Amino acid sequence: MSLVAAEVSLFLGDGDQRVTALDRVSLQVGPAELLAVAGPSGAGKSSLLAVCGGLRQPTSGRISVGDTVISDLEPEALTRVRRERLGFVFQQSNLVPSLTALDQLLLMVHLRGRRPAAQDRKRALELLGEVDMSHRIDRRPDQLSGGERQRVGIARAFMSQPQLLLLDEPTSMLDHTRGRQIIELLVRSCHEHDVAALMVTHDHGMLDIADRIVYIHDGKLTATPADSLPPLQQS
Amino acid sequence: MFIAIRDLKFAKGRFLLMGLVIALVALLVTLLGGLSAGLIKNNISALMTFPASHIAFEYDDQPNYRNSMVDREMWSGWSGYPGVRSVQPLGHTMFSSRSNRDEPLEIVLWGIEPGSFLEPEVTAGDQLGGIDNGVIISSTLVDKGLNIGDTITLDRVLTELKVIGISGDANIAHVPIVFASLRKWQEATYGPPGGPEPGEKLPAVLFDFASVIALQLDDGVDIQTIDEDLGTVTMTVEDSYRASTGYIEELYSVTAIQAFLVIISAVVIGAFFTIWTIQRTQEIGLVKALGASNAYLLKDAIAQAAILLLVSTTIGVLVGYLFGRLWVMPSGIPFMLEMNTVLLSAVILMATGLVGGILSIHMITRIDPIIALGRER
């Protein structure tokens, strides 16, 4: 398994302010599989992504990525795990404003303390080709459309050959058609690169494309949507 | 420096503006440095090239050239001690005077033994020792129109002096020096107005006095004991700068302005990088989430500050240097730029600026990568 979360709980705040963000959540994602976690705002989606992505330590429970348990690592070791094992696609400010599309990918090489070699450049160009961005490699984020920015973000997520992708509402800034295209691209890329992906979304219209779906409500995972109301189409 | 360089290009406008401010501060600091060195040189150029190691004044709480008076017992006393290589009495009196063209001249008359180590080398004309009333003048008097063959008449005593030689730049308390023989100085300072009548012999006691004693001392001479024995107070020539009128005040005020400029510049740089880092918060959170360590981001941002400082300080100092050389110096304003003092102030400016920058940049370490995630809880 690429990602295993076992009985993970996360409490935020202290005393009266204490909130249960995640309540004994368990899940597994295998290679070449995209698991979508759907739920309304405030259900705990970001918290789930934060603990699985090594951005926050859970209060209890155990999370492993590949053969590494990350739920008890020190911040520095977690940073290293994020750098070397994980890929991220965020919903907003996904790219560094001053870097061109190509540089966004090469930054990942720099973060590992290396200068990009010819093969890194080749890989970056290939990945940008896969997301159909070959013609815009020298554009900065402010010169790209929302969909193009997400494509570059996806190419970057694969740059350091991660074991696990974490996708934070990757379509929230896009219209329905573009959003679907992005999710289809993500699923296809995960299959091609044999990478596991955990995607959180409140957009139920995209769920049919995912390999598997679970729902989150009040910090608990369920197999079906928690409320009987028809899912809200938010944008 | 991967992000740093691209940020510099991306946010050109902001960095150009900040660079301009730093460059202007560097320019001001350079010009002030030149002005301060120029003022000091204009004040005490005679002491800066003074061929002695120490000066002995008459004992006083605040010894100074104007009021000091020493006698023969003191200077012959000094020659008796081991480690004292040379001893020369020096007379110092300020006179208002007139040239033969009736131009008023403020001068300081220095009385020295002709041929002694105190006699300056002339760049034109003759050394002392020829005619009795011959004098060597500071080149700063040449700038005021005086030349070899001219005469200077001292106002009160009506002593007439004849210019026979020109030395280098020799000022004290901003006043140009006229070098006369010690004897002529003693006559002018202690003798009757108008000089002795023909055939009149001045009392020998007049010739037992001078103002200070110039000393060439070896290391390790017990100055304090000798001073107590002879009633003198002795200091190095450098320490005697402050015994020249106005020196301390000028030095402190210009140095204070420079220090303020350096501090202001550091604070402005600190403020700039505080705002810049706050503007970059989202971006830094993102890059941290992608796995950038604090060390990586700090190095990157500090390199950026260093580039900004290096480039703008260099430009500012260069412009200041050229401006000073080509415009301020020819205008006659006391101004002197030396490469090492210019470099020193540039280094101080960059170092304090970098400290200001680093203090602000340090807040990078407090940014939580969790902000890269959407706003939920």
Coordinates of C-alpha atoms in Angstrom, one line a residue:
Chain A
M1 CA 0.0 0.0 0.0
S2 CA 1.2 3.5 -0.8
L3 CA -0.8 5.2 1.9
V4 CA -2.1 3.6 5.1
A5 CA -3.9 5.6 7.7
A6 CA -5.0 3.7 10.8
E7 CA -7.3 5.1 13.5
V8 CA -6.1 8.6 12.9
S9 CA -7.6 11.3 15.1
L10 CA -6.8 15.0 15.1
F11 CA -7.9 17.5 17.7
L12 CA -7.5 21.2 17.1
G13 CA -7.4 23.9 19.8
D14 CA -7.5 23.6 23.6
G15 CA -10.0 23.3 26.3
D16 CA -13.4 24.7 25.4
Q17 CA -12.2 25.5 22.0
R18 CA -11.2 21.9 21.3
V19 CA -12.6 20.6 18.0
T20 CA -12.4 17.0 16.7
A21 CA -11.2 17.5 13.1
L22 CA -10.6 13.8 12.4
D23 CA -12.3 11.0 14.4
R24 CA -10.5 7.6 14.1
V25 CA -10.1 7.7 10.4
S26 CA -8.7 4.7 8.6
L27 CA -8.0 4.4 4.9
Q28 CA -5.7 2.8 2.4
V29 CA -4.7 3.8 -1.1
G30 CA -2.7 1.5 -3.4
P31 CA -0.4 2.4 -6.4
A32 CA -2.2 3.6 -9.5
E33 CA -5.3 4.4 -7.6
L34 CA -7.0 7.7 -7.1
L35 CA -9.2 7.9 -4.0
A36 CA -11.6 10.8 -3.8
V37 CA -12.7 12.0 -0.4
A38 CA -15.8 14.1 -0.7
G39 CA -17.6 16.1 1.9
P40 CA -19.0 19.6 2.7
S41 CA -16.9 22.5 3.9
G42 CA -15.7 21.9 7.5
A43 CA -16.1 18.2 7.3
G44 CA -12.4 17.6 7.8
K45 CA -11.1 17.2 4.2
S46 CA -8.2 19.6 4.6
S47 CA -7.3 18.1 8.0
L48 CA -7.2 14.7 6.4
L49 CA -4.9 16.0 3.6
A50 CA -2.7 17.8 6.1
V51 CA -2.0 14.7 8.2
C52 CA -1.6 12.4 5.2
G53 CA 0.7 14.9 3.5
G54 CA 2.9 15.4 6.5
L55 CA 1.9 19.0 7.1
R56 CA 0.5 18.3 10.5
Q57 CA 0.9 15.5 13.0
P58 CA -2.2 13.6 14.1
T59 CA -3.1 13.6 17.7
S60 CA -3.3 9.8 17.6
G61 CA -3.2 7.0 15.1
R62 CA -0.6 5.9 12.6
I63 CA 0.1 7.0 9.0
S64 CA 2.6 5.4 6.7
V65 CA 3.6 6.3 3.2
G66 CA 5.2 3.2 1.5
D67 CA 7.2 1.6 4.2
T68 CA 7.8 4.7 6.3
V69 CA 5.7 5.7 9.3
I70 CA 5.3 9.4 9.1
S71 CA 3.0 10.1 12.0
D72 CA 5.8 10.2 14.5
L73 CA 8.5 12.1 12.5
E74 CA 10.1 15.4 13.6
P75 CA 9.3 18.4 11.4
E76 CA 12.6 18.3 9.6
A77 CA 12.2 14.6 8.7
L78 CA 8.6 15.4 7.6
T79 CA 9.9 18.1 5.3
R80 CA 12.2 15.6 3.8
V81 CA 9.4 13.1 3.3
R82 CA 7.3 15.8 1.5
R83 CA 10.3 16.6 -0.7
E84 CA 11.2 13.1 -1.6
R85 CA 8.0 11.0 -1.4
L86 CA 5.0 13.2 -1.9
G87 CA 3.6 15.3 -4.7
F88 CA 1.1 18.1 -4.1
V89 CA -1.5 19.9 -6.2
F90 CA -3.1 22.7 -4.3
Q91 CA -6.3 24.6 -5.1
Q92 CA -4.9 28.1 -5.1
S93 CA -1.5 29.8 -5.2
N94 CA -0.3 26.5 -6.5
L95 CA 2.7 28.0 -8.3
V96 CA 5.6 30.3 -7.4
P97 CA 4.7 33.7 -9.0
S98 CA 8.2 34.5 -10.3
L99 CA 8.9 31.1 -11.9
T100 CA 8.2 30.0 -15.5
A101 CA 6.3 26.8 -16.0
L102 CA 9.6 24.9 -16.7
D103 CA 11.2 26.5 -13.6
Q104 CA 8.3 25.4 -11.4
L105 CA 9.4 21.8 -12.2
L106 CA 13.1 22.4 -11.9
L107 CA 12.6 24.0 -8.5
M108 CA 11.8 20.5 -7.2
V109 CA 15.4 19.5 -8.2
H110 CA 16.8 22.5 -6.5
L111 CA 14.9 21.7 -3.3
R112 CA 16.8 18.4 -3.2
G113 CA 20.0 20.4 -3.2
R114 CA 21.0 19.6 -6.8
R115 CA 21.5 21.8 -9.9
P116 CA 19.2 20.5 -12.6
A117 CA 21.1 18.2 -15.0
A118 CA 20.2 17.6 -18.7
Q119 CA 18.1 14.6 -17.7
D120 CA 16.1 16.6 -15.2
R121 CA 15.4 19.1 -17.9
K122 CA 14.3 16.3 -20.2
R123 CA 12.0 14.9 -17.6
A124 CA 10.5 18.2 -16.9
L125 CA 9.8 18.8 -20.6
E126 CA 8.3 15.3 -20.9
L127 CA 6.0 15.9 -18.0
L128 CA 4.9 19.3 -19.3
G129 CA 4.3 17.5 -22.6
E130 CA 2.1 15.0 -20.9
V131 CA -0.2 17.8 -19.5
D132 CA -0.2 19.4 -22.9
M133 CA 1.8 22.5 -21.9
S134 CA 4.9 22.1 -24.1
H135 CA 4.0 25.4 -25.9
R136 CA 4.0 27.5 -22.7
I137 CA 7.0 26.3 -20.8
D138 CA 8.4 29.9 -20.5
R139 CA 5.3 31.5 -19.2
R140 CA 4.9 32.7 -15.6
P141 CA 1.7 31.9 -13.6
D142 CA 0.3 35.4 -14.3
Q143 CA 0.6 34.7 -18.0
L144 CA -1.3 31.4 -17.8
S145 CA -5.0 30.6 -17.4
G146 CA -6.4 28.8 -14.4
G147 CA -6.6 25.5 -16.1
E148 CA -3.1 25.9 -17.5
R149 CA -1.8 26.7 -14.0
Q150 CA -3.3 23.5 -12.7
R151 CA -1.7 21.5 -15.5
V152 CA 1.7 22.9 -14.6
G153 CA 1.0 22.0 -11.0
I154 CA 0.1 18.4 -11.9
A155 CA 3.3 18.1 -14.0
R156 CA 5.3 19.4 -11.0
A157 CA 3.7 17.0 -8.6
F158 CA 5.1 14.1 -10.7
M159 CA 8.6 15.7 -11.0
S160 CA 10.2 14.2 -8.0
Q161 CA 8.8 10.7 -8.7
P162 CA 6.5 10.6 -5.7
Q163 CA 4.9 7.6 -4.1
L164 CA 1.8 9.5 -3.2
L165 CA 0.0 12.5 -4.6
L166 CA -2.1 14.8 -2.4
L167 CA -4.7 16.8 -4.3
D168 CA -6.5 19.7 -2.5
E169 CA -9.6 20.6 -4.4
P170 CA -7.6 20.8 -7.7
T171 CA -10.7 22.0 -9.7
S172 CA -12.2 24.5 -7.3
M173 CA -11.0 27.4 -9.4
L174 CA -12.1 26.0 -12.7
D175 CA -15.4 25.7 -14.6
H176 CA -17.1 22.3 -14.9
T177 CA -15.7 21.2 -18.3
R178 CA -12.1 22.3 -17.5
G179 CA -12.4 20.7 -14.0
R180 CA -13.4 17.4 -15.5
Q181 CA -10.5 17.5 -17.9
I182 CA -8.1 18.1 -15.1
I183 CA -9.4 15.2 -13.0
E184 CA -9.3 12.9 -16.0
L185 CA -5.7 14.0 -16.6
L186 CA -4.9 13.3 -13.0
V187 CA -6.4 9.8 -13.0
R188 CA -4.6 9.0 -16.3
S189 CA -1.3 10.3 -15.0
C190 CA -1.6 8.3 -11.7
H191 CA -2.3 5.2 -13.7
E192 CA 0.6 5.9 -16.1
H193 CA 3.1 6.7 -13.4
D194 CA 1.8 4.0 -11.0
V195 CA 1.3 6.6 -8.2
A196 CA -1.3 6.6 -5.5
A197 CA -3.4 9.7 -5.1
L198 CA -5.6 11.1 -2.3
M199 CA -8.0 13.8 -3.6
V200 CA -10.3 15.9 -1.4
T201 CA -13.1 17.7 -3.0
H202 CA -16.5 19.2 -2.3
D203 CA -17.4 18.9 -5.9
H204 CA -19.6 15.8 -6.3
G205 CA -19.8 16.3 -10.0
M206 CA -16.3 14.9 -10.5
L207 CA -16.5 11.8 -8.4
D208 CA -17.5 9.4 -11.1
I209 CA -14.0 9.8 -12.6
A210 CA -12.2 8.7 -9.4
D211 CA -11.2 5.1 -8.9
R212 CA -12.8 4.9 -5.5
I213 CA -14.8 7.3 -3.4
V214 CA -15.3 7.8 0.3
Y215 CA -17.3 10.5 2.1
I216 CA -16.3 12.5 5.1
H217 CA -18.6 14.1 7.6
D218 CA -17.8 15.6 11.0
G219 CA -14.3 14.1 10.8
K220 CA -15.6 10.5 10.2
L221 CA -15.3 8.5 7.0
T222 CA -18.4 6.8 5.5
A223 CA -19.0 4.8 2.4
T224 CA -22.1 6.9 1.4
P225 CA -22.9 10.6 1.6
A226 CA -23.9 11.4 5.2
D227 CA -27.0 13.5 4.4
S228 CA -29.9 12.4 2.2
L229 CA -30.1 15.8 0.5
P230 CA -28.9 15.8 -3.1
P231 CA -25.2 16.9 -3.2
L232 CA -24.8 20.6 -3.6
Q233 CA -23.0 21.7 -6.8
Q234 CA -20.7 24.4 -5.4
S235 CA -18.3 26.4 -7.4
Chain B
M1 CA 19.4 31.5 -5.3
F2 CA 17.1 29.9 -7.8
I3 CA 14.0 31.7 -6.6
A4 CA 15.9 34.8 -5.4
I5 CA 17.2 35.8 -8.8
R6 CA 13.8 35.2 -10.5
D7 CA 12.1 37.2 -7.8
L8 CA 14.5 40.1 -8.4
K9 CA 13.5 40.1 -12.1
F10 CA 9.8 39.5 -11.4
A11 CA 9.5 42.3 -8.8
K12 CA 11.9 44.6 -10.7
G13 CA 10.0 47.8 -9.8
R14 CA 10.1 47.2 -6.0
F15 CA 13.7 46.2 -6.0
L16 CA 14.8 49.1 -8.2
L17 CA 13.1 51.5 -5.9
M18 CA 14.7 49.9 -2.8
G19 CA 18.1 49.8 -4.6
L20 CA 17.8 53.5 -5.4
V21 CA 17.2 54.3 -1.8
I22 CA 20.2 52.2 -0.7
A23 CA 22.4 53.8 -3.5
L24 CA 21.4 57.3 -2.5
V25 CA 22.3 56.5 1.2
A26 CA 25.6 55.1 0.0
L27 CA 26.3 58.2 -2.1
L28 CA 25.5 60.4 0.9
V29 CA 27.7 58.4 3.2
T30 CA 30.6 58.6 0.7
L31 CA 30.2 62.3 0.2
L32 CA 30.1 62.9 3.9
G33 CA 33.1 60.7 4.4
G34 CA 35.0 62.8 1.8
L35 CA 33.8 66.0 3.5
S36 CA 34.8 64.8 6.9
A37 CA 38.2 63.7 5.8
G38 CA 38.6 67.0 3.9
L39 CA 37.6 69.1 6.9
I40 CA 40.0 67.2 9.1
K41 CA 42.8 67.6 6.7
N42 CA 42.0 71.3 6.3
N43 CA 42.1 71.6 10.1
I44 CA 45.2 69.7 11.0
S45 CA 47.2 68.9 7.8
A46 CA 50.3 70.2 9.5
L47 CA 49.9 67.6 12.3
M48 CA 49.0 64.8 9.9
T49 CA 52.5 65.1 8.3
F50 CA 54.2 66.2 11.5
P51 CA 57.7 64.7 11.7
A52 CA 57.6 63.9 15.4
S53 CA 56.1 61.0 17.4
H54 CA 55.0 63.1 20.5
I55 CA 54.3 66.6 21.6
A56 CA 55.0 67.9 25.1
F57 CA 52.8 70.8 26.2
E58 CA 53.1 72.9 29.3
Y59 CA 51.1 71.2 32.1
D60 CA 47.4 71.9 31.8
D61 CA 44.1 70.0 32.3
Q62 CA 43.3 70.7 28.6
P63 CA 46.6 71.2 26.9
N64 CA 46.4 73.1 23.7
Y65 CA 48.7 74.7 21.1
R66 CA 47.5 78.2 21.7
N67 CA 48.0 78.6 25.4
S68 CA 51.0 76.3 26.0
M69 CA 54.4 77.8 26.9
V70 CA 57.5 75.8 27.6
D71 CA 61.0 77.0 28.6
R72 CA 64.6 75.9 27.8
E73 CA 64.8 73.9 31.1
M74 CA 62.0 71.7 29.8
W75 CA 63.4 70.9 26.4
S76 CA 66.9 70.5 27.5
G77 CA 65.5 68.3 30.4
W78 CA 63.8 66.1 27.9
S79 CA 67.0 65.5 25.9
G80 CA 68.6 64.0 29.0
Y81 CA 66.4 60.9 29.2
P82 CA 67.1 57.5 27.6
G83 CA 65.0 56.6 24.5
V84 CA 64.6 60.3 23.6
R85 CA 66.0 60.6 20.1
S86 CA 65.3 64.2 19.2
V87 CA 63.9 67.2 20.9
Q88 CA 62.9 70.5 19.3
P89 CA 61.2 73.5 20.7
L90 CA 58.3 74.8 18.6
G91 CA 56.7 78.2 18.7
H92 CA 53.0 78.6 17.9
T93 CA 51.3 82.0 17.6
M94 CA 48.3 83.1 15.6
F95 CA 48.6 86.4 13.9
S96 CA 46.4 88.6 11.8
S97 CA 48.6 90.0 9.1
R98 CA 48.7 91.7 5.7
S99 CA 50.5 90.9 2.5
N100 CA 52.4 93.5 0.5
R101 CA 49.3 93.8 -1.6
D102 CA 47.5 94.8 1.6
E103 CA 45.4 91.6 1.7
P104 CA 44.4 90.5 5.2
L105 CA 45.7 87.1 6.1
E106 CA 45.0 84.9 9.1
I107 CA 48.2 82.9 9.8
V108 CA 49.8 80.8 12.4
L109 CA 53.4 81.6 12.8
W110 CA 55.5 78.5 13.7
G111 CA 59.0 79.1 15.0
I112 CA 61.4 76.2 14.3
E113 CA 65.1 75.7 14.4
P114 CA 66.3 76.0 10.8
G115 CA 67.8 72.7 9.6
S116 CA 66.1 70.7 12.3
F117 CA 63.7 67.8 11.6
L118 CA 60.8 70.2 12.1
E119 CA 61.7 72.2 9.0
P120 CA 59.4 71.2 6.1
E121 CA 60.8 70.4 2.7
V122 CA 60.1 73.2 0.3
T123 CA 58.4 72.3 -3.0
A124 CA 59.6 75.7 -4.4
G125 CA 62.1 78.3 -3.3
D126 CA 64.7 78.0 -0.5
Q127 CA 64.9 76.4 2.9
L128 CA 65.3 78.6 6.0
G129 CA 68.7 79.8 7.2
G130 CA 69.4 82.4 4.5
I131 CA 68.0 85.8 5.4
D132 CA 67.0 86.5 8.9
N133 CA 63.3 87.2 8.3
G134 CA 62.8 84.6 5.5
V135 CA 59.8 82.3 5.9
I136 CA 58.4 79.2 4.3
I137 CA 54.6 79.3 3.7
S138 CA 52.0 76.6 3.5
S139 CA 50.8 75.9 0.0
T140 CA 47.3 76.8 1.2
L141 CA 48.5 80.4 1.3
V142 CA 49.6 80.2 -2.3
D143 CA 45.9 79.4 -3.0
K144 CA 45.2 82.8 -1.4
G145 CA 47.5 84.6 -3.8
L146 CA 50.8 84.7 -1.9
N147 CA 54.0 83.7 -3.6
I148 CA 57.8 83.7 -3.2
G149 CA 59.2 87.3 -2.9
D150 CA 56.0 88.6 -1.2
T151 CA 56.1 90.0 2.3
I152 CA 53.8 89.4 5.2
T153 CA 53.5 92.1 7.9
L154 CA 52.3 90.9 11.3
D155 CA 49.6 93.3 12.5
R156 CA 50.4 93.9 16.2
V157 CA 54.1 93.7 16.1
L158 CA 54.7 95.0 12.6
T159 CA 57.4 92.4 12.0
E160 CA 58.0 92.0 8.3
L161 CA 58.5 88.5 6.9
K162 CA 59.7 87.6 3.5
V163 CA 58.5 84.5 1.7
I164 CA 61.4 82.5 0.5
G165 CA 59.9 79.0 0.1
I166 CA 56.7 77.1 -0.2
S167 CA 56.0 73.8 1.7
G168 CA 53.2 71.3 1.2
D169 CA 49.7 71.7 2.7
A170 CA 50.2 72.8 6.3
N171 CA 47.2 74.0 8.3
I172 CA 46.4 73.9 12.0
A173 CA 42.8 74.8 13.2
H174 CA 42.1 75.6 9.5
V175 CA 44.7 78.4 9.6
P176 CA 47.7 78.2 7.2
I177 CA 51.1 78.0 8.8
V178 CA 54.1 80.3 8.1
F179 CA 57.4 78.7 9.2
A180 CA 59.9 81.2 10.6
S181 CA 63.1 80.6 12.5
L182 CA 62.6 80.0 16.2
R183 CA 64.5 83.2 16.9
K184 CA 62.3 85.3 14.6
W185 CA 59.2 83.8 16.2
Q186 CA 60.5 84.6 19.7
E187 CA 61.2 88.2 18.6
A188 CA 57.7 88.5 17.1
T189 CA 55.9 86.9 20.0
Y190 CA 57.9 88.3 23.0
G191 CA 59.8 91.2 21.6
P192 CA 58.8 94.9 21.4
P193 CA 56.4 95.9 18.6
G194 CA 58.2 96.8 15.4
G195 CA 61.2 94.6 16.3
P196 CA 64.4 95.7 18.0
E197 CA 65.8 99.1 17.2
P198 CA 68.9 98.9 15.1
G199 CA 71.8 97.9 17.4
E200 CA 69.4 97.1 20.2
K201 CA 70.0 93.8 21.9
L202 CA 66.9 91.9 23.1
P203 CA 67.2 90.4 26.6
A204 CA 68.5 86.8 26.3
V205 CA 65.6 85.5 28.4
L206 CA 63.2 86.0 25.5
F207 CA 65.0 83.2 23.7
D208 CA 64.4 80.7 26.4
F209 CA 60.7 80.2 25.6
A210 CA 58.6 78.3 23.0
S211 CA 55.1 76.9 22.9
V212 CA 55.5 73.2 22.8
I213 CA 58.3 70.6 22.4
A214 CA 58.3 68.2 19.5
L215 CA 59.8 64.8 20.5
Q216 CA 61.0 61.7 18.6
L217 CA 60.7 59.0 21.2
D218 CA 61.5 55.3 21.2
D219 CA 58.9 52.9 22.4
G220 CA 58.9 52.3 26.2
V221 CA 59.9 55.8 27.3
D222 CA 58.3 56.5 30.7
I223 CA 56.5 59.6 29.6
Q224 CA 54.5 60.0 32.8
T225 CA 57.5 60.2 35.1
I226 CA 59.4 62.6 32.8
D227 CA 56.2 64.8 32.6
E228 CA 56.0 64.9 36.4
D229 CA 59.7 65.8 36.7
L230 CA 59.6 68.6 34.1
G231 CA 56.0 69.9 34.4
T232 CA 55.0 69.0 30.9
V233 CA 52.1 66.9 29.6
T234 CA 53.1 64.7 26.6
M235 CA 50.9 62.9 24.1
T236 CA 51.3 61.4 20.7
V237 CA 50.9 63.6 17.7
E238 CA 47.6 61.9 16.9
D239 CA 46.3 62.6 20.4
S240 CA 47.3 66.2 20.0
Y241 CA 44.8 66.6 17.1
R242 CA 42.2 67.2 19.6
A243 CA 44.4 70.0 21.0
S244 CA 43.6 71.8 17.8
T245 CA 40.6 74.1 17.9
G246 CA 37.4 72.7 16.4
Y247 CA 38.8 69.3 15.5
I248 CA 36.7 67.2 17.9
E249 CA 33.5 69.1 17.1
E250 CA 33.9 68.6 13.4
L251 CA 34.9 65.0 13.7
Y252 CA 32.0 64.1 16.0
S253 CA 29.3 65.9 14.0
V254 CA 30.2 64.4 10.6
T255 CA 30.7 61.0 12.1
A256 CA 27.3 61.2 13.9
I257 CA 25.6 62.1 10.6
Q258 CA 27.2 59.1 9.0
A259 CA 26.3 56.8 11.8
F260 CA 22.7 57.9 11.6
L261 CA 22.6 57.3 7.9
V262 CA 23.9 53.8 8.3
I263 CA 21.3 53.1 11.0
I264 CA 18.5 54.6 9.0
S265 CA 19.6 52.6 6.0
A266 CA 19.5 49.4 8.0
V267 CA 16.1 50.2 9.4
V268 CA 14.7 51.0 5.9
I269 CA 16.1 47.7 4.5
G270 CA 14.7 45.9 7.4
A271 CA 11.3 47.4 6.8
F272 CA 11.5 46.6 3.1
F273 CA 12.3 43.0 3.6
T274 CA 9.6 42.7 6.3
I275 CA 7.0 43.9 3.8
W276 CA 8.5 41.8 1.0
T277 CA 8.5 38.7 3.2
I278 CA 4.9 39.3 4.2
Q279 CA 3.9 39.6 0.5
R280 CA 5.7 36.3 -0.1
T281 CA 4.0 34.5 2.8
Q282 CA 1.7 32.4 0.5
E283 CA 4.5 31.5 -1.8
I284 CA 6.9 30.5 1.0
G285 CA 4.1 28.4 2.6
L286 CA 3.7 26.6 -0.8
V287 CA 7.4 26.0 -1.3
K288 CA 7.7 24.7 2.3
A289 CA 4.8 22.3 1.7
L290 CA 6.7 21.1 -1.4
G291 CA 9.5 20.2 0.9
A292 CA 11.8 23.3 1.1
S293 CA 13.7 23.4 4.4
N294 CA 14.1 26.7 6.4
A295 CA 17.8 26.6 5.6
Y296 CA 17.1 26.5 1.9
L297 CA 14.7 29.4 2.0
L298 CA 16.8 31.5 4.3
K299 CA 19.9 31.1 2.1
D300 CA 17.8 32.0 -0.9
A301 CA 16.4 35.2 0.7
I302 CA 19.6 36.3 2.3
A303 CA 21.4 35.9 -1.0
Q304 CA 18.7 38.1 -2.5
A305 CA 19.3 40.8 0.1
A306 CA 23.0 40.5 -0.4
I307 CA 22.8 41.0 -4.1
L308 CA 20.5 44.0 -3.7
L309 CA 22.9 45.6 -1.2
L310 CA 26.1 44.8 -3.1
V311 CA 24.8 46.2 -6.4
S312 CA 23.2 49.3 -5.0
T313 CA 25.9 50.2 -2.5
T314 CA 28.6 49.8 -5.2
I315 CA 26.7 52.0 -7.6
G316 CA 26.0 54.6 -4.8
V317 CA 29.7 54.6 -3.7
L318 CA 31.0 54.8 -7.3
V319 CA 28.7 57.7 -8.1
G320 CA 29.6 59.4 -4.8
Y321 CA 33.3 58.9 -5.6
L322 CA 33.1 60.3 -9.1
F323 CA 30.9 63.2 -8.0
G324 CA 33.3 64.0 -5.2
R325 CA 36.4 63.8 -7.4
L326 CA 35.0 65.6 -10.5
W327 CA 32.7 68.2 -8.9
V328 CA 33.2 68.8 -5.2
M329 CA 37.0 68.7 -5.1
P330 CA 37.6 71.2 -7.9
S331 CA 35.1 73.6 -6.3
G332 CA 37.5 74.2 -3.4
I333 CA 35.3 72.7 -0.7
P334 CA 37.6 70.8 1.7
F335 CA 37.1 67.3 0.5
M336 CA 39.3 64.2 0.5
L337 CA 38.4 60.7 -0.6
E338 CA 40.7 57.8 0.2
M339 CA 40.0 54.4 -1.3
N340 CA 40.3 52.6 2.0
T341 CA 37.9 54.8 4.0
V342 CA 35.5 54.7 1.1
L343 CA 35.6 50.9 1.0
L344 CA 35.3 50.8 4.8
S345 CA 32.1 52.8 4.9
A346 CA 30.7 50.7 2.0
V347 CA 31.4 47.5 3.9
I348 CA 29.9 48.9 7.1
L349 CA 26.8 50.1 5.1
M350 CA 26.4 46.6 3.5
A351 CA 27.0 44.7 6.8
T352 CA 24.5 46.7 8.8
G353 CA 22.0 46.6 5.9
L354 CA 22.4 42.8 5.8
V355 CA 21.8 42.6 9.5
G356 CA 18.6 44.6 9.1
G357 CA 17.6 42.4 6.2
I358 CA 18.3 39.1 8.0
L359 CA 16.3 40.2 11.1
S360 CA 13.3 40.6 8.8
I361 CA 13.9 37.7 6.6
H362 CA 14.2 35.5 9.6
M363 CA 10.4 35.4 9.9
I364 CA 10.4 33.0 7.0
T365 CA 11.1 30.3 9.6
R366 CA 7.8 31.0 11.3
I367 CA 5.6 30.5 8.2
D368 CA 3.6 27.3 8.5
P369 CA 3.4 25.2 5.3
I370 CA -0.2 24.3 6.2
I371 CA -1.2 27.7 4.7
A372 CA -0.7 26.1 1.3
L373 CA -3.9 24.1 1.9
G374 CA -7.4 25.6 1.3
R375 CA -9.0 27.5 4.1
E376 CA -10.7 24.8 6.2
R377 CA -10.2 25.1 10.0

